[in-house]
Structures are given as C-alpha cells and as structure tokens.
Amino acid sequence: MPKLNKQQNKQLSPNKEHTNIKLTLWKKPIILLLLFFIFNILTAEKLGYALSGGGARGFAHIGVLKVLEEEGIYPDYIAGTSIGAVIGALYAMGYSANDLEDMCLTLNWNELISDTQKRKDLYIGQKRWTPYGNVIFELNESWIPQIPSSVFVANNLNLELFKLTAASSQINNFSDLPVPFICNATDLITGEGVTFTKGSLMQALRASISIPSLFEPFELNGHLYIDGGISQNMPINLLHEMGADKVLGIKVNSTLRKEENLNNFVDILDQTINIGITRNLNEHLDVCDLLIEPDLTNFASTDYQHIQSIIAAGEESARQMIDQIRAFKKELSLSPERIINFDKHLDNFPVANIFVYGNNTISAAKVREYLGLETGHTYTSEQIKKACINAWNSQSFKTIYPVLEKRNDDKYNLLVYVKEREHKHLAVNLVYNNDEQLMAGLVLSLDNYLLKNSRLLGELKLGGRNEFNLDYVKNFGEQWGAYYRLFPYVTEKTIYNYRDHYKTDSVKSTEWGINSGVGVFAKDLAIAELFIYSSQTNLHSDISQTPFLPKRSVISGFGVKGYHESLDDYSFPTSGARVFGKFNFSRYGEVSDYLYSCFQGRAEFYVPIMNLFSVYSEFNYGSYLNSFQQTNLDPFVISGIDGFMGYSRYEVSAPHYQIISAGISSLISKRFFLDIGIQSLRYSDQNIFENPEDWEYCGYLGFGYKNSILPVKLYVSLNEDKDLHSFLSVGYDFDIFFFSRR
C-alpha cells in the first residue's frame, strides 16, 4: 500500500477542532447528569429504621413495613432489638415484607421457643425412659437441686435462626448487607448495652432475643447476654452513630399492666421487666422523627398463635397514620438505591473444616460422629440443621447449634457450639389415678457418671404402690450397637385372686427380684434383648384372707423381647406406631416346680388424616403357650385403661386373651385432646384360637389436657351390660421401667 504524504493525510483526517466540539457537546449532558447525581448524593438524607422488641407483638413490624414499602419508603440503615432485631436483620438481608410474612406464618413459633424434641426422632434407647419425670432439676457438684435459669434453653430457636440467616455467612460485617444493620443486647454481668456489627448474624440475634427467665442467657466469647430491650429497647442512638439523618421508629413493646391483670408470678415478672424498658424507652423517643406505635392492646408478648392477626394490626395502624407517613416522606430527600453483591438465596456451603466448641467430656470426634457431617462436602442450611437436631436427639447435649465462617477460598468452616447435658438430675413425680390413688416419686438420673455412655436411674415411689427400682444400662455405640442391663427392684403391691376370671379378693405382698439382659439397638428403630430374671413374692400373712395363694413363691426364667416406637407424643399420640413383644420361659417354684412359657404382645398405630384427626388401631394379645392354667401370682390383667375399658382395673384376668381397639383421636385445640373408640375382647382358659369364645364389646370417650408437667386424662366407657366405668389420671401415669421389667 502506497504511503500518503502529509497533505493527503491532512485531507483524509477529521478536523481536530470539529472533533473537540463534538466531544464537548456529548460530554455536557453527561457532566450535568453526573453533577446532578453527585448533588443528590451530597444532599440526600439517610433514613434509619429503629425496630423495638416486644415478643410476639413484634410481628406487627411486618405489617408496618408493608405499608412503608407501598409508599416507596426504604431505609438506609436498620437497628433492631430482640424480635425487632430478627425482623430487621431479615429485612436487611433483602427480604420484602411479604417474604417475611410468608416466613413467619410458615414457622411453628410455639415449638421454636420451647425445647420440644419430637418423640419420634429420639434414639430408641432414650424412649424407654422418656419421660421419666414431671419436673426435673439439675444437681450441682454438691448434689443440691438447682432451679433452672430459664424456662427454655431455646435450642430449636437457635437452629431456626441459623437456617434463616445462613446466607449472611458470605459476609462478615453487617454493613455489607443490602441494608447496613446493627442490633444490641445487654451484658448480664455489667448491665451495659452491647452492639453487634459483625461476626455471626445468628449469634448476634440470639443474644439480642434472650428474654430474661424465658430463654437461657446466651453465652458468646466469654460473656453472658440477655435481651437488648433491658438496656435499650428502641436503638435510635445506634442509627445516628451509623450515619442516619432521620429516624423512623416502630414501637411494639407491651404497655404496663393494670393491677387487676397482675394475677401470677409470670405477670409480675413481665411487669417488672416492662417497667425498666418503658422508663428507658421514653428517654429516647423524643429524638425519633416519626414514631409508629401499632394498637396491640389485644395481644400479649407470648401470643405466637396469633401472628397473622398481629401483622394485620400493625398494617392497620400504619394505614391510620398514612397522612403522617406521606408528610414524613415529603420532608425526606431519599438516597438512590444501594447496589451490593449479596445473594440472599445462597444455600450451598462447601465445608472445609468442622470445629467443635464447648465440649468437656464428649470428644470433638464423637460430636462429629453424632452430626454425621464430613469435610470436603457441600451442605445446605437445612442439612446442617437436621444434623444438629439428630445429635440433639441423642440427649447428650443441652444445646447444639452451628455457625458458618467464610474462608478466603470461598469455602466455609463449620463451627459447632455445644453445651453438654449435666450428668446428674433429680425428677419429682406426682401422679393420681383412680386405680392406684395418689403416688409420689423421686427419680435420680446419672448420665455417663459411672461409666462413659451409660445411664443409671433410681426410683423411689410411695403411695398406692410402694417401689424402689434401680435400672442401669451400659451402651456400646451411640446411634446403634449393643448394651447390657441390670435391674434390681423391690415393690409392695396388692395381689388379686381370681375365680372364673373375676376378682374375688386381694392380699398385700412384697416382691423383690433382679432382671438382667444383653441386647442390640438401632438408632430410632428398635431394641431387641435376651434377658434372665428371678423374683420372690411374700404375702403379708397378717392380712391374708385367702387360702388359695402360697405364702411364698419364686419365679425365675429367661426370655427375649423387642420394642419399636415412632409415636409423636407419649401421652397424646396422633401419628406413628408402637410395637412390643415378649416371650419368656419360666419356672414357678415353692408350691411346685412347674415350667411354663408365655407370649405377650401389643401393637398400636396412628394414621393422621389431613391434619384434622388420626385413625387409631391397637392389637393386644397374650397367652400361656401350654396347658398350664394362669398362676395367681403371674396373671395377665386385661382390664382397665391400658387394656379393655369395659371393666375396672384388675377386675378381669385370664391366661389367654385378645383385645382389638379402633377409634379416632384428635387435638381439638393446642391443649385439648379427644379420643373416641370401640373395643372388643375375648378370653379363655384355653387357647382362644382353638376354643374361641364370645366377644365382648365396649365404647369409650376420652378427654385429655396436654401440658408439660401434669397432663390430665379422663376416660368414660360403656360395656354391653350398660355398666359405666370411668378412669382418671393426673400427671404422667407411666411405668418408666416398662421395658426393663420381665
């Protein structure tokens, strides 16, 4: 290609001056826009939201936020306390008010704030003894019962907060959230307010929401924290420190109760806390540019069952203030939307390391074994949560919760914080039923005290039946494995004599014996055991009125038994199954050396139907497997609330029987239980399948009151002869050594 001379090149080149003019014309609007943008930034006012605490009343924040969103008002900063911190943190992560409403309505908050462990998820070895007491106290090093520091340790709440905030693990500083966030708590020792601006968002929220006496103080970095509302329930000054020019406050804490509404210690405790909160709060409200206080007089701080109504009340109150809200917006020069690289839906976490904190007697390796998580794998927040629940269900830990810590290589360290269960517990039982009358009991539980991975339960029971039981189990394995068991006991009880299957008279007796067994177990599936036993019964000769019973007798033998359970509740099940079977070969001595064998089994099934009710069925069978007639000292008692309810307890006995039950069970409300059903019974001196006899029938109606201390059951039955029978029990009417007995 020929080269061009200077003149030719000049002609072909654009005019330099013209080019400069064109560039200037293009640059002018850009510069103007840039200047306008800079001016807006410089003159824009930063708006902060201050969200107060208030327990369940705090869900009103969501209703207020919905209205503010509709008006196009969004915060530059958020500061929250207690439940206000939880709502504020999720909002700061980028969730809308509608998102928050959907979240909160989906969660079971009554379950979250409690320490409810789903019975169906417990390890099978724990189910044999759970529950074992109405009220349980920890024992200190001096064996003195300790009053709990709180009603709940809130492990369920810890795990749910982890799941809700897991995406925040991608950042370390709360100012890097889509909306910069800050929350506060109160140092229990110094009484000073503490702010959280970085680290684990879950831990910060858990510290802020530690309501005194309701939740256990939250331990973090050597400090104990309680609810932030104690020091400052409306963190307005924190917003000013962050750079907010204007503050919009939402106040949802309870108002002080009137005298007529202070009826118990819970009300008085709540009032005491609110006095301090209210006094502290009034000192800060004056610097709030706009205060929205929803009308929540119809709601208490514990009304977690009315979340939707509370949200609606917050929305309605905000709409009633719509003129003030719009006037407030006109005074604002809102900042442009903040753009930040944050994925609120992040839920895949490659785990590089697993670290355990807080363990004393349980090794870190054993904790990781309980979790079932491995390094080098990617897990979701739900998978990590379920792993912690699985470990918690072992009942080795009082609390266990995770924290995700991001590394420089985009992988995560999983930090697992545990608090081990105390080794020593004392349980107090008070039980009434119209069969045994009033009974009181003390149960001493020693977990991993004598040997690692062992439990010893000692029980002293006084009242309608006097007993002393000592049950010791040593496990080899955690979730599955083998065990050996030792069970010595002594009991004073009433023995009933039967003629033609019906009770004729009774006599007091004393029985002592020992059972021992070896077995295998599989996590939450089943137990199988081979056992031996020996017992001696002595009648009280001074009150004996019957010549049919020997003064002294000995029964010994061996057998095998198995147990499976997946019920959702011990006292009021609505789903799951329970199956128990036992075969034993025995020698009945003193009167005569007689060898006999027997089988007894029971199977219960509950199938829920559309969360409305459950269909219930039960099959109960027992038989002496030879021609031996029922011994008077080793009978099958087939009547009562645990058998055929058409007869009173101990009224009927037989060596061969079959009971079939079917009915409908339902939790008609949070606390009340209804049970309706029918039963059929046949029994005989011979094998009922070889010599069937007529069936007997009865119908029953049961009512229950469900609570964690003294559940109440009342059953009324009507048999074919139109005889009415009633059965009443108050407290856990259970034999915690049911599986251990022969």
Short mmCIF file of C-alpha atoms in Angstrom, two decimals, residues 1 117 128 176 223 251 332 362 373 391 399 417 477-478 520 538 578 606 648 665 706:
data_model
loop_
_atom_site.label_atom_id
_atom_site.label_comp_id
_atom_site.label_asym_id
_atom_site.label_seq_id
_atom_site.Cartn_x
_atom_site.Cartn_y
_atom_site.Cartn_z
CA MET A 1 0.00 0.00 0.00
CA GLN A 117 -37.92 -32.73 70.99
CA ARG A 128 -37.51 -46.45 77.12
CA ASP A 176 -22.14 -5.29 53.88
CA HIS A 223 -19.89 -13.10 78.05
CA LYS A 251 -42.69 0.60 68.92
CA LEU A 332 -37.07 13.37 53.01
CA ILE A 362 -17.57 -35.68 74.85
CA LEU A 373 -21.24 -34.46 58.52
CA ALA A 391 -27.18 -35.03 67.55
CA THR A 399 -27.82 -27.22 73.24
CA TYR A 417 -21.15 -24.89 69.61
CA GLY A 477 -22.14 -47.48 70.49
CA GLU A 478 -24.05 -44.24 70.14
CA VAL A 520 -28.80 -54.64 70.45
CA ASN A 538 -44.03 -62.98 100.10
CA ARG A 578 -45.55 -48.63 68.97
CA TYR A 606 -51.89 -43.85 64.49
CA SER A 648 -62.42 -51.66 86.04
CA SER A 665 -58.00 -39.25 68.12
CA LYS A 706 -51.98 -31.58 77.29
#
